[in-house]
Amino acid sequence: MKRRQADVPLPALDAVADEKTAFFMTASHQLKSPLAIIQWCLQSALEDTDLKPATRTMLARAVAQSSGMSHLLTDMLQTLRIVHDQGVARDLVPVDVNAVIHAVIEQYRPVANQVGVHLVKGAIEDLPPILGDEQYLTQAFINLVDNAIKYTSEHGRVEVTACVRKGFVEFQVHDTGIGIADADQGRLFTEFFRSESAKEKAREGTGLGLVLVKHIIESFKGTVTFKSAVHKGTTFTVHLPVSASKGR
């Protein structure tokens, strides 16, 4: 009678997922350094005043592509870190939302001016703190404001407002940009998804920005929703529960 071999226990699914996440985080991080060197070399080559027009064009395309890869790696690392940290649900502390909003608007005002978009700080109440992580919350707000500017044409408008509503801090980013087609709205928070209209308006983009926003906000027990109409604009609304702590 053949002796039965002992069953070898399979690794838990969570453990396998953690290993995959750790692998991709390490790989993405290791790719950033050589990519930065490639970008530096390409930029240096472009400074040569004796370049032929065709060569300059090729180098400029290479710079644009390497820049896009760098943004993709950054977004991938941020997404993977959030997944690895189980939605950054650890060590949440009271965060001063007023300071975060003000800092993001001031950071992106020059960006908006450069492309001819009017970035407006609308009605913003004196907001109570929310329970979260300042770095991740800032990243979520940056992604929303950056997207609004990116997909709004020259002379357009991006307005940021915030208030307190029924125990939640409500934060809105409204733009007069290209809008999102009905057929694309259901896939907006899908990893790597970019609509055709978004690709036409801005070639650069990773399709991970809004995925990050959703992960971050939901980690803080909040929600993010949007309303949009093609050629009329988009409004993203974030609701975050007010912290029980009164400290700032």
CSV table of C-alpha atoms in Angstrom, one decimal:
chain,number,residue,atom,x,y,z
A,1,MET,CA,0.0,0.0,0.0
A,2,LYS,CA,1.5,3.3,-1.1
A,3,ARG,CA,2.2,5.6,1.8
A,4,ARG,CA,0.3,8.9,1.7
A,5,GLN,CA,2.4,11.9,1.7
A,6,ALA,CA,1.7,14.6,4.3
A,7,ASP,CA,-0.3,17.5,3.0
A,8,VAL,CA,1.8,20.6,2.5
A,9,PRO,CA,-0.1,23.6,3.8
A,10,LEU,CA,-0.6,26.3,1.3
A,11,PRO,CA,0.4,29.9,2.3
A,12,ALA,CA,-2.6,32.0,3.4
A,13,LEU,CA,-4.0,34.2,0.7
A,14,ASP,CA,-3.2,37.3,2.7
A,15,ALA,CA,0.4,36.2,3.0
A,16,VAL,CA,0.7,35.7,-0.8
A,17,ALA,CA,-0.9,39.1,-1.4
A,18,ASP,CA,1.6,40.7,1.0
A,19,GLU,CA,4.5,39.0,-0.7
A,20,LYS,CA,3.4,40.2,-4.1
A,21,THR,CA,2.9,43.7,-2.8
A,22,ALA,CA,6.3,43.8,-1.2
A,23,PHE,CA,7.9,42.5,-4.5
A,24,PHE,CA,6.2,45.1,-6.6
A,25,MET,CA,7.1,47.8,-4.1
A,26,THR,CA,10.8,46.8,-4.2
A,27,ALA,CA,10.8,46.5,-8.0
A,28,SER,CA,9.2,49.9,-8.5
A,29,HIS,CA,11.5,51.6,-6.0
A,30,GLN,CA,14.6,50.1,-7.6
A,31,LEU,CA,13.5,51.3,-11.1
A,32,LYS,CA,13.2,54.9,-9.9
A,33,SER,CA,17.0,55.5,-9.5
A,34,PRO,CA,18.1,54.3,-13.0
A,35,LEU,CA,15.1,56.1,-14.5
A,36,ALA,CA,16.1,59.4,-12.8
A,37,ILE,CA,19.6,59.0,-14.3
A,38,ILE,CA,18.2,58.4,-17.7
A,39,GLN,CA,16.1,61.5,-17.4
A,40,TRP,CA,19.1,63.6,-16.3
A,41,CYS,CA,21.1,62.3,-19.3
A,42,LEU,CA,18.4,63.1,-21.7
A,43,GLN,CA,17.9,66.6,-20.3
A,44,SER,CA,21.6,67.2,-20.5
A,45,ALA,CA,21.7,66.0,-24.1
A,46,LEU,CA,18.9,68.5,-25.0
A,47,GLU,CA,21.1,71.4,-23.8
A,48,ASP,CA,23.5,70.8,-26.7
A,49,THR,CA,22.9,73.8,-29.1
A,50,ASP,CA,24.3,71.9,-32.0
A,51,LEU,CA,21.6,69.2,-32.2
A,52,LYS,CA,19.9,68.6,-35.4
A,53,PRO,CA,16.1,69.3,-35.3
A,54,ALA,CA,15.2,65.6,-35.8
A,55,THR,CA,17.6,64.5,-33.0
A,56,ARG,CA,16.2,67.2,-30.7
A,57,THR,CA,12.6,66.0,-31.5
A,58,MET,CA,13.5,62.4,-30.6
A,59,LEU,CA,15.2,63.4,-27.4
A,60,ALA,CA,12.2,65.6,-26.4
A,61,ARG,CA,9.9,62.6,-26.9
A,62,ALA,CA,12.2,60.4,-24.9
A,63,VAL,CA,12.2,63.0,-22.1
A,64,ALA,CA,8.4,63.0,-22.1
A,65,GLN,CA,8.1,59.3,-22.1
A,66,SER,CA,10.6,58.9,-19.2
A,67,SER,CA,8.8,61.6,-17.3
A,68,GLY,CA,5.5,59.6,-17.8
A,69,MET,CA,7.2,56.4,-16.5
A,70,SER,CA,8.5,58.3,-13.5
A,71,HIS,CA,5.0,59.5,-12.6
A,72,LEU,CA,3.6,56.0,-13.2
A,73,LEU,CA,6.2,54.5,-10.8
A,74,THR,CA,5.5,57.1,-8.2
A,75,ASP,CA,1.7,56.5,-8.4
A,76,MET,CA,2.3,52.7,-8.3
A,77,LEU,CA,4.5,53.0,-5.2
A,78,GLN,CA,1.9,55.2,-3.4
A,79,THR,CA,-0.9,52.8,-4.4
A,80,LEU,CA,1.1,49.7,-3.2
A,81,ARG,CA,2.0,51.4,0.1
A,82,ILE,CA,-1.6,52.1,0.8
A,83,VAL,CA,-2.6,48.5,0.0
A,84,HIS,CA,0.3,47.2,2.0
A,85,ASP,CA,-0.7,49.4,5.0
A,86,GLN,CA,-4.3,48.1,4.6
A,87,GLY,CA,-5.6,51.5,3.5
A,88,VAL,CA,-3.3,53.6,5.8
A,89,ALA,CA,-5.8,52.7,8.6
A,90,ARG,CA,-3.0,52.7,11.2
A,91,ASP,CA,-2.0,55.5,13.6
A,92,LEU,CA,-4.6,58.0,12.4
A,93,VAL,CA,-4.5,61.3,14.2
A,94,PRO,CA,-6.5,64.6,14.1
A,95,VAL,CA,-5.5,66.5,11.0
A,96,ASP,CA,-6.0,70.2,10.4
A,97,VAL,CA,-8.0,70.2,7.1
A,98,ASN,CA,-7.8,74.0,6.8
A,99,ALA,CA,-4.0,74.0,6.7
A,100,VAL,CA,-4.0,71.1,4.1
A,101,ILE,CA,-6.5,72.8,1.8
A,102,HIS,CA,-4.6,76.2,2.0
A,103,ALA,CA,-1.3,74.5,1.3
A,104,VAL,CA,-2.5,72.6,-1.7
A,105,ILE,CA,-4.2,75.7,-3.2
A,106,GLU,CA,-1.1,77.8,-2.8
A,107,GLN,CA,1.1,75.1,-4.3
A,108,TYR,CA,-1.1,74.8,-7.4
A,109,ARG,CA,-2.0,78.4,-8.0
A,110,PRO,CA,1.2,78.9,-10.1
A,111,VAL,CA,0.5,75.7,-12.0
A,112,ALA,CA,-3.0,76.9,-12.8
A,113,ASN,CA,-1.7,80.4,-13.9
A,114,GLN,CA,0.8,78.8,-16.2
A,115,VAL,CA,-1.9,77.1,-18.2
A,116,GLY,CA,-4.3,79.9,-18.0
A,117,VAL,CA,-6.8,78.3,-15.6
A,118,HIS,CA,-8.3,80.4,-12.8
A,119,LEU,CA,-7.9,78.5,-9.5
A,120,VAL,CA,-10.3,79.9,-6.9
A,121,LYS,CA,-10.5,79.4,-3.2
A,122,GLY,CA,-14.2,79.6,-2.7
A,123,ALA,CA,-16.3,79.5,0.5
A,124,ILE,CA,-14.3,77.6,3.1
A,125,GLU,CA,-15.5,77.5,6.7
A,126,ASP,CA,-13.3,77.2,9.7
A,127,LEU,CA,-13.2,73.4,9.6
A,128,PRO,CA,-12.8,71.0,12.6
A,129,PRO,CA,-10.0,68.4,12.4
A,130,ILE,CA,-10.7,65.0,10.8
A,131,LEU,CA,-9.1,61.7,11.9
A,132,GLY,CA,-6.5,60.7,9.3
A,133,ASP,CA,-3.0,61.1,8.1
A,134,GLU,CA,-1.8,64.6,6.9
A,135,GLN,CA,0.6,63.3,4.2
A,136,TYR,CA,-2.0,61.0,2.6
A,137,LEU,CA,-4.8,63.5,2.9
A,138,THR,CA,-2.6,66.1,1.2
A,139,GLN,CA,-1.9,63.7,-1.6
A,140,ALA,CA,-5.6,63.0,-2.1
A,141,PHE,CA,-6.4,66.7,-2.3
A,142,ILE,CA,-3.4,67.3,-4.7
A,143,ASN,CA,-4.6,64.6,-7.0
A,144,LEU,CA,-8.1,66.1,-7.2
A,145,VAL,CA,-6.9,69.7,-7.8
A,146,ASP,CA,-4.2,68.6,-10.2
A,147,ASN,CA,-6.7,66.6,-12.3
A,148,ALA,CA,-9.2,69.5,-12.3
A,149,ILE,CA,-6.5,71.9,-13.7
A,150,LYS,CA,-5.2,69.3,-16.1
A,151,TYR,CA,-8.5,68.7,-17.7
A,152,THR,CA,-9.7,72.3,-17.8
A,153,SER,CA,-9.0,74.4,-20.9
A,154,GLU,CA,-7.4,77.9,-20.9
A,155,HIS,CA,-9.6,80.6,-19.4
A,156,GLY,CA,-11.5,77.8,-17.5
A,157,ARG,CA,-12.1,77.8,-13.8
A,158,VAL,CA,-11.4,75.4,-10.9
A,159,GLU,CA,-13.0,76.2,-7.5
A,160,VAL,CA,-12.3,74.6,-4.2
A,161,THR,CA,-14.9,74.9,-1.4
A,162,ALA,CA,-15.3,73.2,2.0
A,163,CYS,CA,-17.9,73.2,4.8
A,164,VAL,CA,-19.1,71.2,7.7
A,165,ARG,CA,-22.3,69.1,7.1
A,166,LYS,CA,-23.9,66.7,9.6
A,167,GLY,CA,-20.8,65.6,11.3
A,168,PHE,CA,-18.7,65.5,8.2
A,169,VAL,CA,-16.2,67.9,6.6
A,170,GLU,CA,-17.3,68.3,3.0
A,171,PHE,CA,-14.6,69.2,0.4
A,172,GLN,CA,-15.5,70.0,-3.2
A,173,VAL,CA,-13.4,70.6,-6.3
A,174,HIS,CA,-15.4,71.9,-9.2
A,175,ASP,CA,-14.0,72.5,-12.7
A,176,THR,CA,-15.4,73.8,-16.0
A,177,GLY,CA,-13.3,71.3,-17.9
A,178,ILE,CA,-13.9,68.6,-20.5
A,179,GLY,CA,-16.2,66.5,-18.3
A,180,ILE,CA,-16.6,62.7,-18.2
A,181,ALA,CA,-18.8,60.8,-20.6
A,182,ASP,CA,-21.6,58.7,-19.1
A,183,ALA,CA,-20.1,55.5,-20.6
A,184,ASP,CA,-16.8,56.2,-18.8
A,185,GLN,CA,-18.1,57.2,-15.4
A,186,GLY,CA,-18.5,53.7,-14.0
A,187,ARG,CA,-14.8,52.9,-14.7
A,188,LEU,CA,-13.4,56.2,-13.3
A,189,PHE,CA,-11.9,54.6,-10.2
A,190,THR,CA,-10.5,51.6,-12.0
A,191,GLU,CA,-6.8,51.1,-12.0
A,192,PHE,CA,-5.0,52.4,-15.1
A,193,PHE,CA,-8.3,53.5,-16.8
A,194,ARG,CA,-8.2,56.8,-18.7
A,195,SER,CA,-11.0,57.9,-21.0
A,196,GLU,CA,-10.3,58.8,-24.6
A,197,SER,CA,-11.2,62.4,-24.0
A,198,ALA,CA,-8.8,62.5,-21.1
A,199,LYS,CA,-6.0,61.1,-23.3
A,200,GLU,CA,-6.7,63.7,-25.9
A,201,LYS,CA,-6.6,66.6,-23.4
A,202,ALA,CA,-3.6,65.5,-21.5
A,203,ARG,CA,-1.3,62.7,-22.9
A,204,GLU,CA,0.5,62.3,-19.5
A,205,GLY,CA,-1.4,60.4,-16.9
A,206,THR,CA,-1.2,57.1,-15.1
A,207,GLY,CA,-4.8,56.2,-14.5
A,208,LEU,CA,-4.0,55.8,-10.8
A,209,GLY,CA,-4.6,59.2,-9.4
A,210,LEU,CA,-8.3,58.8,-8.6
A,211,VAL,CA,-7.7,55.2,-7.4
A,212,LEU,CA,-5.3,56.7,-4.8
A,213,VAL,CA,-7.9,59.3,-3.8
A,214,LYS,CA,-10.5,56.6,-3.3
A,215,HIS,CA,-8.2,54.3,-1.2
A,216,ILE,CA,-7.1,57.2,1.0
A,217,ILE,CA,-10.5,58.7,1.6
A,218,GLU,CA,-12.1,55.4,2.4
A,219,SER,CA,-9.2,54.6,4.7
A,220,PHE,CA,-10.3,57.6,6.8
A,221,LYS,CA,-13.9,56.2,6.8
A,222,GLY,CA,-14.9,58.8,4.3
A,223,THR,CA,-16.5,58.8,0.8
A,224,VAL,CA,-15.6,60.4,-2.6
A,225,THR,CA,-18.3,60.9,-5.3
A,226,PHE,CA,-18.6,63.0,-8.4
A,227,LYS,CA,-21.0,64.5,-10.9
A,228,SER,CA,-20.0,65.3,-14.4
A,229,ALA,CA,-21.3,66.4,-17.8
A,230,VAL,CA,-19.3,66.4,-21.1
A,231,HIS,CA,-18.0,69.9,-22.0
A,232,LYS,CA,-19.6,71.3,-18.8
A,233,GLY,CA,-17.2,70.2,-16.1
A,234,THR,CA,-16.9,67.9,-13.1
A,235,THR,CA,-17.4,68.2,-9.4
A,236,PHE,CA,-15.7,65.8,-6.9
A,237,THR,CA,-17.1,65.7,-3.4
A,238,VAL,CA,-15.2,64.3,-0.5
A,239,HIS,CA,-16.9,63.6,2.9
A,240,LEU,CA,-14.7,63.0,5.9
A,241,PRO,CA,-16.0,62.3,9.5
A,242,VAL,CA,-15.1,65.0,12.0
A,243,SER,CA,-12.6,63.8,14.6
A,244,ALA,CA,-13.9,63.3,18.1
A,245,SER,CA,-10.8,65.1,19.4
A,246,LYS,CA,-10.9,68.8,19.6
A,247,GLY,CA,-7.2,69.2,19.2
A,248,ARG,CA,-5.6,70.6,16.0
